[in-house]
């Protein structure tokens, strides 16, 4: 018996839902309603490990390697979903995941799809979705970094053309850095929430201190000092130099935050594993 947990996450362009049951007519009805609204969707089969453990306990499977049973069950899920969702052409958006082992099965592929599609919709939608993710895989973090890098020329240009009033250009850059931290759940609120969920509250002070160190180093980078020291009444020179320095500063800031995101998420995975 294949139990289906599906996910329909609402969005401007893509939708998904969680339900703990076998594939039913209600699921087909919901998929059709989503299609009527011209939205795409994911179908996610969660708690897969439960079915694997149940299969291992059956006498007929005594002695069979766990990997073989996983492969057989996973294929059954795919076939069942493809058969029931054939009219929707969503084969690439069917995922099998385990609710506890974040590195297992299709979790990494699903998270990458989710983050990428959310970023393509809007910054607000992406922030709303990523704020719900306690742990991100390394490939997901790198995917997010690639997408955020595409913002750099636009933000650098905004800083270059900003009026030199109360360090407007520098403020634009620092606000973008804060945006990077939010996207990777490294802002103060997200860190505290995720640390509690991941059972690593004892490491929170250390992580927060490392984030302050990154911010301090970024504020002391020569590119930021160069922008601060530009002569206000030479606008053409300011624009060119500010744009160049801003791009370099944003790239370095993103690199440091990405590295920290990898470290923090690995720490959270360890915390979840010892839950």
PDB file of C-alpha atoms in Angstrom:
ATOM      1  CA  UNK A   1       0.000   0.000   0.000  1.00  0.00           C
ATOM      2  CA  UNK A   2       1.463   3.333  -0.992  1.00  0.00           C
ATOM      3  CA  UNK A   3       0.536   6.204   1.295  1.00  0.00           C
ATOM      4  CA  UNK A   4       0.693   9.620  -0.273  1.00  0.00           C
ATOM      5  CA  UNK A   5       1.655  12.859   1.380  1.00  0.00           C
ATOM      6  CA  UNK A   6       1.390  15.662  -1.085  1.00  0.00           C
ATOM      7  CA  UNK A   7       2.232  19.287  -0.839  1.00  0.00           C
ATOM      8  CA  UNK A   8       0.456  22.185  -2.542  1.00  0.00           C
ATOM      9  CA  UNK A   9       2.274  25.458  -1.630  1.00  0.00           C
ATOM     10  CA  UNK A  10       0.398  28.530  -2.845  1.00  0.00           C
ATOM     11  CA  UNK A  11       2.191  31.130  -4.942  1.00  0.00           C
ATOM     12  CA  UNK A  12       1.861  33.490  -7.862  1.00  0.00           C
ATOM     13  CA  UNK A  13       3.048  30.949 -10.383  1.00  0.00           C
ATOM     14  CA  UNK A  14       3.562  27.645  -8.587  1.00  0.00           C
ATOM     15  CA  UNK A  15       1.474  25.738  -6.103  1.00  0.00           C
ATOM     16  CA  UNK A  16       1.836  22.664  -3.863  1.00  0.00           C
ATOM     17  CA  UNK A  17      -0.191  20.724  -0.629  1.00  0.00           C
ATOM     18  CA  UNK A  18       0.527  18.353   2.229  1.00  0.00           C
ATOM     19  CA  UNK A  19      -1.870  15.513   2.944  1.00  0.00           C
ATOM     20  CA  UNK A  20      -1.253  12.238   4.769  1.00  0.00           C
ATOM     21  CA  UNK A  21      -3.303   9.630   2.919  1.00  0.00           C
ATOM     22  CA  UNK A  22      -3.428   7.489  -0.204  1.00  0.00           C
ATOM     23  CA  UNK A  23      -3.818   9.209  -3.520  1.00  0.00           C
ATOM     24  CA  UNK A  24      -7.491  10.078  -3.703  1.00  0.00           C
ATOM     25  CA  UNK A  25     -10.053  11.728  -5.948  1.00  0.00           C
ATOM     26  CA  UNK A  26      -9.724  14.817  -3.778  1.00  0.00           C
ATOM     27  CA  UNK A  27      -6.092  15.121  -4.805  1.00  0.00           C
ATOM     28  CA  UNK A  28      -7.028  14.857  -8.483  1.00  0.00           C
ATOM     29  CA  UNK A  29      -9.781  17.436  -7.977  1.00  0.00           C
ATOM     30  CA  UNK A  30      -7.340  19.830  -6.307  1.00  0.00           C
ATOM     31  CA  UNK A  31      -4.794  19.365  -9.109  1.00  0.00           C
ATOM     32  CA  UNK A  32      -7.491  20.173 -11.692  1.00  0.00           C
ATOM     33  CA  UNK A  33      -8.531  23.301  -9.774  1.00  0.00           C
ATOM     34  CA  UNK A  34      -4.908  24.437  -9.704  1.00  0.00           C
ATOM     35  CA  UNK A  35      -4.610  23.786 -13.425  1.00  0.00           C
ATOM     36  CA  UNK A  36      -7.758  25.860 -14.073  1.00  0.00           C
ATOM     37  CA  UNK A  37      -5.999  28.806 -12.466  1.00  0.00           C
ATOM     38  CA  UNK A  38      -3.046  28.224 -14.815  1.00  0.00           C
ATOM     39  CA  UNK A  39      -0.674  27.455 -11.978  1.00  0.00           C
ATOM     40  CA  UNK A  40       1.956  24.743 -11.845  1.00  0.00           C
ATOM     41  CA  UNK A  41       2.456  22.554  -8.791  1.00  0.00           C
ATOM     42  CA  UNK A  42       4.788  20.164  -6.977  1.00  0.00           C
ATOM     43  CA  UNK A  43       3.721  16.769  -5.666  1.00  0.00           C
ATOM     44  CA  UNK A  44       5.765  15.761  -2.639  1.00  0.00           C
ATOM     45  CA  UNK A  45       5.627  12.322  -1.009  1.00  0.00           C
ATOM     46  CA  UNK A  46       6.865  12.780   2.567  1.00  0.00           C
ATOM     47  CA  UNK A  47       7.459  10.378   5.500  1.00  0.00           C
ATOM     48  CA  UNK A  48       8.853   7.896   2.999  1.00  0.00           C
ATOM     49  CA  UNK A  49      11.111   6.349   5.633  1.00  0.00           C
ATOM     50  CA  UNK A  50       8.015   5.043   7.464  1.00  0.00           C
ATOM     51  CA  UNK A  51       7.050   2.884   4.489  1.00  0.00           C
ATOM     52  CA  UNK A  52      10.626   1.649   4.131  1.00  0.00           C
ATOM     53  CA  UNK A  53      10.703   0.578   7.786  1.00  0.00           C
ATOM     54  CA  UNK A  54       7.337  -1.188   7.403  1.00  0.00           C
ATOM     55  CA  UNK A  55       8.630  -3.113   4.385  1.00  0.00           C
ATOM     56  CA  UNK A  56      11.768  -4.177   6.272  1.00  0.00           C
ATOM     57  CA  UNK A  57       9.588  -5.729   9.017  1.00  0.00           C
ATOM     58  CA  UNK A  58       7.691  -7.968   6.559  1.00  0.00           C
ATOM     59  CA  UNK A  59       8.750 -11.617   6.545  1.00  0.00           C
ATOM     60  CA  UNK A  60       8.952 -11.760   2.748  1.00  0.00           C
ATOM     61  CA  UNK A  61      11.607  -9.066   2.817  1.00  0.00           C
ATOM     62  CA  UNK A  62      13.783 -10.659   5.492  1.00  0.00           C
ATOM     63  CA  UNK A  63      17.431 -10.343   4.514  1.00  0.00           C
ATOM     64  CA  UNK A  64      16.798  -7.949   1.645  1.00  0.00           C
ATOM     65  CA  UNK A  65      19.108  -4.907   1.630  1.00  0.00           C
ATOM     66  CA  UNK A  66      17.442  -1.675   2.744  1.00  0.00           C
ATOM     67  CA  UNK A  67      18.728   0.141  -0.343  1.00  0.00           C
ATOM     68  CA  UNK A  68      16.927  -2.346  -2.608  1.00  0.00           C
ATOM     69  CA  UNK A  69      13.630  -1.902  -0.747  1.00  0.00           C
ATOM     70  CA  UNK A  70      13.998   1.876  -0.903  1.00  0.00           C
ATOM     71  CA  UNK A  71      14.575   1.736  -4.638  1.00  0.00           C
ATOM     72  CA  UNK A  72      11.536  -0.512  -5.226  1.00  0.00           C
ATOM     73  CA  UNK A  73       9.211   1.601  -3.057  1.00  0.00           C
ATOM     74  CA  UNK A  74      10.452   4.844  -4.546  1.00  0.00           C
ATOM     75  CA  UNK A  75       9.760   3.553  -8.042  1.00  0.00           C
ATOM     76  CA  UNK A  76       6.240   2.530  -6.975  1.00  0.00           C
ATOM     77  CA  UNK A  77       5.589   6.035  -5.672  1.00  0.00           C
ATOM     78  CA  UNK A  78       6.807   7.598  -8.903  1.00  0.00           C
ATOM     79  CA  UNK A  79       4.687   5.255 -11.016  1.00  0.00           C
ATOM     80  CA  UNK A  80       1.596   5.834  -8.876  1.00  0.00           C
ATOM     81  CA  UNK A  81       2.007   9.608  -9.009  1.00  0.00           C
ATOM     82  CA  UNK A  82       2.738   9.677 -12.743  1.00  0.00           C
ATOM     83  CA  UNK A  83      -0.326   7.533 -13.435  1.00  0.00           C
ATOM     84  CA  UNK A  84      -2.653   9.697 -11.336  1.00  0.00           C
ATOM     85  CA  UNK A  85      -1.149  12.994 -12.499  1.00  0.00           C
ATOM     86  CA  UNK A  86      -0.600  12.030 -16.133  1.00  0.00           C
ATOM     87  CA  UNK A  87      -2.948  14.722 -17.478  1.00  0.00           C
ATOM     88  CA  UNK A  88      -1.029  17.467 -15.661  1.00  0.00           C
ATOM     89  CA  UNK A  89       2.434  16.897 -17.196  1.00  0.00           C
ATOM     90  CA  UNK A  90       4.231  17.382 -13.897  1.00  0.00           C
ATOM     91  CA  UNK A  91       6.643  14.428 -13.959  1.00  0.00           C
ATOM     92  CA  UNK A  92       9.656  16.641 -13.153  1.00  0.00           C
ATOM     93  CA  UNK A  93       7.852  18.043 -10.104  1.00  0.00           C
ATOM     94  CA  UNK A  94       7.278  14.760  -8.251  1.00  0.00           C
ATOM     95  CA  UNK A  95       9.500  14.334  -5.188  1.00  0.00           C
ATOM     96  CA  UNK A  96      10.056  11.661  -2.542  1.00  0.00           C
ATOM     97  CA  UNK A  97      11.419  12.938   0.767  1.00  0.00           C
ATOM     98  CA  UNK A  98      11.864  11.877   4.375  1.00  0.00           C
ATOM     99  CA  UNK A  99      10.619  14.234   7.079  1.00  0.00           C
ATOM    100  CA  UNK A 100      13.664  13.756   9.329  1.00  0.00           C
ATOM    101  CA  UNK A 101      16.610  12.858   7.108  1.00  0.00           C
ATOM    102  CA  UNK A 102      16.944  16.070   5.108  1.00  0.00           C
ATOM    103  CA  UNK A 103      19.774  14.693   2.966  1.00  0.00           C
ATOM    104  CA  UNK A 104      17.833  11.627   1.806  1.00  0.00           C
ATOM    105  CA  UNK A 105      15.959  10.868  -1.420  1.00  0.00           C
ATOM    106  CA  UNK A 106      14.730  13.950  -3.359  1.00  0.00           C
ATOM    107  CA  UNK A 107      14.849  16.555  -0.582  1.00  0.00           C
ATOM    108  CA  UNK A 108      17.818  18.387  -2.068  1.00  0.00           C
ATOM    109  CA  UNK A 109      16.269  18.435  -5.555  1.00  0.00           C
ATOM    110  CA  UNK A 110      12.907  19.611  -4.160  1.00  0.00           C
ATOM    111  CA  UNK A 111      14.431  22.373  -2.069  1.00  0.00           C
ATOM    112  CA  UNK A 112      16.483  23.590  -5.032  1.00  0.00           C
ATOM    113  CA  UNK A 113      13.346  23.736  -7.230  1.00  0.00           C
ATOM    114  CA  UNK A 114      11.410  25.514  -4.503  1.00  0.00           C
ATOM    115  CA  UNK A 115      14.053  28.169  -3.854  1.00  0.00           C
ATOM    116  CA  UNK A 116      14.732  28.769  -7.544  1.00  0.00           C
ATOM    117  CA  UNK A 117      11.063  29.127  -8.476  1.00  0.00           C
ATOM    118  CA  UNK A 118      10.361  31.394  -5.508  1.00  0.00           C
ATOM    119  CA  UNK A 119      13.197  33.698  -6.508  1.00  0.00           C
ATOM    120  CA  UNK A 120      11.810  33.892 -10.032  1.00  0.00           C
ATOM    121  CA  UNK A 121       8.429  35.015  -8.680  1.00  0.00           C
ATOM    122  CA  UNK A 122       9.501  37.836  -6.355  1.00  0.00           C
ATOM    123  CA  UNK A 123      11.865  38.710  -3.518  1.00  0.00           C
ATOM    124  CA  UNK A 124       8.920  38.798  -1.123  1.00  0.00           C
ATOM    125  CA  UNK A 125       7.694  35.342  -2.116  1.00  0.00           C
ATOM    126  CA  UNK A 126      11.197  33.941  -1.829  1.00  0.00           C
ATOM    127  CA  UNK A 127      11.664  35.439   1.621  1.00  0.00           C
ATOM    128  CA  UNK A 128       8.336  33.997   2.781  1.00  0.00           C
ATOM    129  CA  UNK A 129       9.263  30.497   1.604  1.00  0.00           C
ATOM    130  CA  UNK A 130      12.875  30.412   2.768  1.00  0.00           C
ATOM    131  CA  UNK A 131      11.826  31.682   6.212  1.00  0.00           C
ATOM    132  CA  UNK A 132       9.916  28.404   6.584  1.00  0.00           C
ATOM    133  CA  UNK A 133      13.008  26.295   5.835  1.00  0.00           C
ATOM    134  CA  UNK A 134      14.954  25.355   8.948  1.00  0.00           C
ATOM    135  CA  UNK A 135      17.764  23.626   7.079  1.00  0.00           C
ATOM    136  CA  UNK A 136      19.058  24.102   3.538  1.00  0.00           C
ATOM    137  CA  UNK A 137      21.353  21.710   1.673  1.00  0.00           C
ATOM    138  CA  UNK A 138      24.685  22.873   0.260  1.00  0.00           C
ATOM    139  CA  UNK A 139      23.419  22.660  -3.320  1.00  0.00           C
ATOM    140  CA  UNK A 140      20.387  24.773  -2.381  1.00  0.00           C
ATOM    141  CA  UNK A 141      22.620  27.379  -0.749  1.00  0.00           C
ATOM    142  CA  UNK A 142      24.812  27.504  -3.854  1.00  0.00           C
ATOM    143  CA  UNK A 143      21.740  27.786  -6.084  1.00  0.00           C
ATOM    144  CA  UNK A 144      20.510  30.688  -3.988  1.00  0.00           C
ATOM    145  CA  UNK A 145      23.923  32.329  -4.192  1.00  0.00           C
ATOM    146  CA  UNK A 146      23.883  32.057  -7.997  1.00  0.00           C
ATOM    147  CA  UNK A 147      20.505  33.759  -8.169  1.00  0.00           C
ATOM    148  CA  UNK A 148      21.492  36.496  -5.708  1.00  0.00           C
ATOM    149  CA  UNK A 149      24.630  37.218  -7.736  1.00  0.00           C
ATOM    150  CA  UNK A 150      22.387  38.298 -10.600  1.00  0.00           C
ATOM    151  CA  UNK A 151      21.119  41.148  -8.394  1.00  0.00           C
ATOM    152  CA  UNK A 152      24.590  42.620  -7.873  1.00  0.00           C
ATOM    153  CA  UNK A 153      24.877  44.782 -11.044  1.00  0.00           C
ATOM    154  CA  UNK A 154      21.416  46.269 -10.445  1.00  0.00           C
ATOM    155  CA  UNK A 155      22.108  47.091  -6.784  1.00  0.00           C
ATOM    156  CA  UNK A 156      25.577  48.448  -7.603  1.00  0.00           C
ATOM    157  CA  UNK A 157      24.023  50.699 -10.236  1.00  0.00           C
ATOM    158  CA  UNK A 158      21.434  51.959  -7.732  1.00  0.00           C
ATOM    159  CA  UNK A 159      24.241  52.791  -5.314  1.00  0.00           C
ATOM    160  CA  UNK A 160      26.235  54.506  -8.073  1.00  0.00           C
ATOM    161  CA  UNK A 161      23.369  56.818  -8.992  1.00  0.00           C
ATOM    162  CA  UNK A 162      22.257  57.493  -5.410  1.00  0.00           C
ATOM    163  CA  UNK A 163      22.514  61.062  -4.163  1.00  0.00           C
ATOM    164  CA  UNK A 164      25.431  61.580  -1.798  1.00  0.00           C
ATOM    165  CA  UNK A 165      23.120  62.571   1.035  1.00  0.00           C
ATOM    166  CA  UNK A 166      23.772  60.923   4.405  1.00  0.00           C
ATOM    167  CA  UNK A 167      25.738  58.099   2.763  1.00  0.00           C
ATOM    168  CA  UNK A 168      22.772  56.958   0.655  1.00  0.00           C
ATOM    169  CA  UNK A 169      24.957  54.818  -1.596  1.00  0.00           C
ATOM    170  CA  UNK A 170      26.567  52.987   1.323  1.00  0.00           C
ATOM    171  CA  UNK A 171      23.142  52.492   2.937  1.00  0.00           C
ATOM    172  CA  UNK A 172      21.884  50.776  -0.228  1.00  0.00           C
ATOM    173  CA  UNK A 173      24.798  48.336  -0.066  1.00  0.00           C
ATOM    174  CA  UNK A 174      24.321  47.556   3.615  1.00  0.00           C
ATOM    175  CA  UNK A 175      20.604  46.988   3.092  1.00  0.00           C
ATOM    176  CA  UNK A 176      21.443  44.498   0.338  1.00  0.00           C
ATOM    177  CA  UNK A 177      23.771  42.678   2.695  1.00  0.00           C
ATOM    178  CA  UNK A 178      20.931  42.434   5.221  1.00  0.00           C
ATOM    179  CA  UNK A 179      18.773  41.032   2.438  1.00  0.00           C
ATOM    180  CA  UNK A 180      21.396  38.311   1.810  1.00  0.00           C
ATOM    181  CA  UNK A 181      21.344  37.405   5.496  1.00  0.00           C
ATOM    182  CA  UNK A 182      17.550  37.107   5.429  1.00  0.00           C
ATOM    183  CA  UNK A 183      17.623  34.894   2.348  1.00  0.00           C
ATOM    184  CA  UNK A 184      19.978  32.464   4.075  1.00  0.00           C
ATOM    185  CA  UNK A 185      18.080  32.685   7.392  1.00  0.00           C
ATOM    186  CA  UNK A 186      21.104  34.284   9.065  1.00  0.00           C
ATOM    187  CA  UNK A 187      19.284  37.338  10.398  1.00  0.00           C
ATOM    188  CA  UNK A 188      18.775  37.529  14.167  1.00  0.00           C
ATOM    189  CA  UNK A 189      15.128  36.387  14.240  1.00  0.00           C
ATOM    190  CA  UNK A 190      15.651  33.432  11.879  1.00  0.00           C
ATOM    191  CA  UNK A 191      18.802  32.278  13.682  1.00  0.00           C
ATOM    192  CA  UNK A 192      17.057  32.163  17.047  1.00  0.00           C
ATOM    193  CA  UNK A 193      14.041  30.350  15.625  1.00  0.00           C
ATOM    194  CA  UNK A 194      16.078  27.769  13.712  1.00  0.00           C
ATOM    195  CA  UNK A 195      18.544  27.221  16.553  1.00  0.00           C
ATOM    196  CA  UNK A 196      15.674  26.225  18.836  1.00  0.00           C
ATOM    197  CA  UNK A 197      14.119  23.919  16.241  1.00  0.00           C
ATOM    198  CA  UNK A 198      17.511  22.338  15.482  1.00  0.00           C
ATOM    199  CA  UNK A 199      18.487  21.883  19.140  1.00  0.00           C
ATOM    200  CA  UNK A 200      21.614  24.051  18.884  1.00  0.00           C
ATOM    201  CA  UNK A 201      20.652  26.938  21.181  1.00  0.00           C
ATOM    202  CA  UNK A 202      23.922  26.456  23.059  1.00  0.00           C
ATOM    203  CA  UNK A 203      25.755  27.404  19.835  1.00  0.00           C
ATOM    204  CA  UNK A 204      23.593  30.454  19.110  1.00  0.00           C
ATOM    205  CA  UNK A 205      25.859  33.009  20.821  1.00  0.00           C
ATOM    206  CA  UNK A 206      28.847  31.696  18.884  1.00  0.00           C
ATOM    207  CA  UNK A 207      26.970  31.928  15.573  1.00  0.00           C
ATOM    208  CA  UNK A 208      25.652  35.420  16.329  1.00  0.00           C
ATOM    209  CA  UNK A 209      29.161  36.570  17.239  1.00  0.00           C
ATOM    210  CA  UNK A 210      30.536  35.208  13.954  1.00  0.00           C
ATOM    211  CA  UNK A 211      27.837  37.122  12.044  1.00  0.00           C
ATOM    212  CA  UNK A 212      28.863  40.338  13.824  1.00  0.00           C
ATOM    213  CA  UNK A 213      32.453  39.624  12.820  1.00  0.00           C
ATOM    214  CA  UNK A 214      31.418  39.270   9.165  1.00  0.00           C
ATOM    215  CA  UNK A 215      29.552  42.567   9.342  1.00  0.00           C
ATOM    216  CA  UNK A 216      32.530  44.303  10.990  1.00  0.00           C
ATOM    217  CA  UNK A 217      34.942  42.988   8.338  1.00  0.00           C
ATOM    218  CA  UNK A 218      32.575  44.075   5.559  1.00  0.00           C
ATOM    219  CA  UNK A 219      32.317  47.594   6.990  1.00  0.00           C
ATOM    220  CA  UNK A 220      36.103  47.814   7.029  1.00  0.00           C
ATOM    221  CA  UNK A 221      36.622  46.600   3.458  1.00  0.00           C
ATOM    222  CA  UNK A 222      38.605  48.990   1.256  1.00  0.00           C
ATOM    223  CA  UNK A 223      35.832  49.202  -1.364  1.00  0.00           C
ATOM    224  CA  UNK A 224      33.437  50.709   1.177  1.00  0.00           C
ATOM    225  CA  UNK A 225      36.099  53.144   2.365  1.00  0.00           C
ATOM    226  CA  UNK A 226      36.746  54.138  -1.241  1.00  0.00           C
ATOM    227  CA  UNK A 227      33.060  54.992  -1.756  1.00  0.00           C
ATOM    228  CA  UNK A 228      32.993  56.950   1.517  1.00  0.00           C
ATOM    229  CA  UNK A 229      35.994  59.014   0.429  1.00  0.00           C
ATOM    230  CA  UNK A 230      34.698  59.954  -3.033  1.00  0.00           C
ATOM    231  CA  UNK A 231      34.507  63.686  -3.638  1.00  0.00           C
ATOM    232  CA  UNK A 232      30.782  64.669  -3.703  1.00  0.00           C
ATOM    233  CA  UNK A 233      31.047  67.338  -6.431  1.00  0.00           C
ATOM    234  CA  UNK A 234      32.582  65.008  -9.083  1.00  0.00           C
ATOM    235  CA  UNK A 235      29.408  63.080 -10.079  1.00  0.00           C
ATOM    236  CA  UNK A 236      30.672  61.334 -13.232  1.00  0.00           C
ATOM    237  CA  UNK A 237      33.750  60.017 -11.460  1.00  0.00           C
ATOM    238  CA  UNK A 238      31.611  59.046  -8.472  1.00  0.00           C
ATOM    239  CA  UNK A 239      29.205  57.001 -10.592  1.00  0.00           C
ATOM    240  CA  UNK A 240      31.932  55.018 -12.307  1.00  0.00           C
ATOM    241  CA  UNK A 241      33.996  54.373  -9.178  1.00  0.00           C
ATOM    242  CA  UNK A 242      31.000  53.695  -6.938  1.00  0.00           C
ATOM    243  CA  UNK A 243      29.577  51.156  -9.390  1.00  0.00           C
ATOM    244  CA  UNK A 244      32.871  49.266  -9.646  1.00  0.00           C
ATOM    245  CA  UNK A 245      33.559  49.316  -5.902  1.00  0.00           C
ATOM    246  CA  UNK A 246      29.959  48.371  -5.069  1.00  0.00           C
ATOM    247  CA  UNK A 247      30.047  45.285  -7.298  1.00  0.00           C
ATOM    248  CA  UNK A 248      33.258  44.077  -5.662  1.00  0.00           C
ATOM    249  CA  UNK A 249      31.953  44.777  -2.141  1.00  0.00           C
ATOM    250  CA  UNK A 250      28.628  43.011  -2.740  1.00  0.00           C
ATOM    251  CA  UNK A 251      30.364  39.970  -4.253  1.00  0.00           C
ATOM    252  CA  UNK A 252      32.707  39.664  -1.268  1.00  0.00           C
ATOM    253  CA  UNK A 253      29.839  40.126   1.190  1.00  0.00           C
ATOM    254  CA  UNK A 254      27.782  37.448  -0.572  1.00  0.00           C
ATOM    255  CA  UNK A 255      30.753  35.052  -0.570  1.00  0.00           C
ATOM    256  CA  UNK A 256      31.237  35.437   3.179  1.00  0.00           C
ATOM    257  CA  UNK A 257      27.552  35.065   3.978  1.00  0.00           C
ATOM    258  CA  UNK A 258      27.277  31.985   1.745  1.00  0.00           C
ATOM    259  CA  UNK A 259      30.220  30.346   3.518  1.00  0.00           C
ATOM    260  CA  UNK A 260      28.616  31.073   6.879  1.00  0.00           C
ATOM    261  CA  UNK A 261      25.265  29.707   5.644  1.00  0.00           C
ATOM    262  CA  UNK A 262      26.953  26.399   4.795  1.00  0.00           C
ATOM    263  CA  UNK A 263      28.573  26.201   8.257  1.00  0.00           C
ATOM    264  CA  UNK A 264      25.361  27.078  10.100  1.00  0.00           C
ATOM    265  CA  UNK A 265      23.220  24.637   8.124  1.00  0.00           C
ATOM    266  CA  UNK A 266      25.693  21.802   8.683  1.00  0.00           C
ATOM    267  CA  UNK A 267      25.553  22.580  12.412  1.00  0.00           C
ATOM    268  CA  UNK A 268      21.754  22.510  12.307  1.00  0.00           C
ATOM    269  CA  UNK A 269      21.754  19.169  10.480  1.00  0.00           C
ATOM    270  CA  UNK A 270      23.959  17.723  13.208  1.00  0.00           C
ATOM    271  CA  UNK A 271      21.573  19.093  15.832  1.00  0.00           C
ATOM    272  CA  UNK A 272      18.559  17.542  14.120  1.00  0.00           C
ATOM    273  CA  UNK A 273      20.369  14.207  13.775  1.00  0.00           C
ATOM    274  CA  UNK A 274      20.875  14.053  17.552  1.00  0.00           C
ATOM    275  CA  UNK A 275      17.255  14.947  18.328  1.00  0.00           C
TER     276      UNK A 275
END
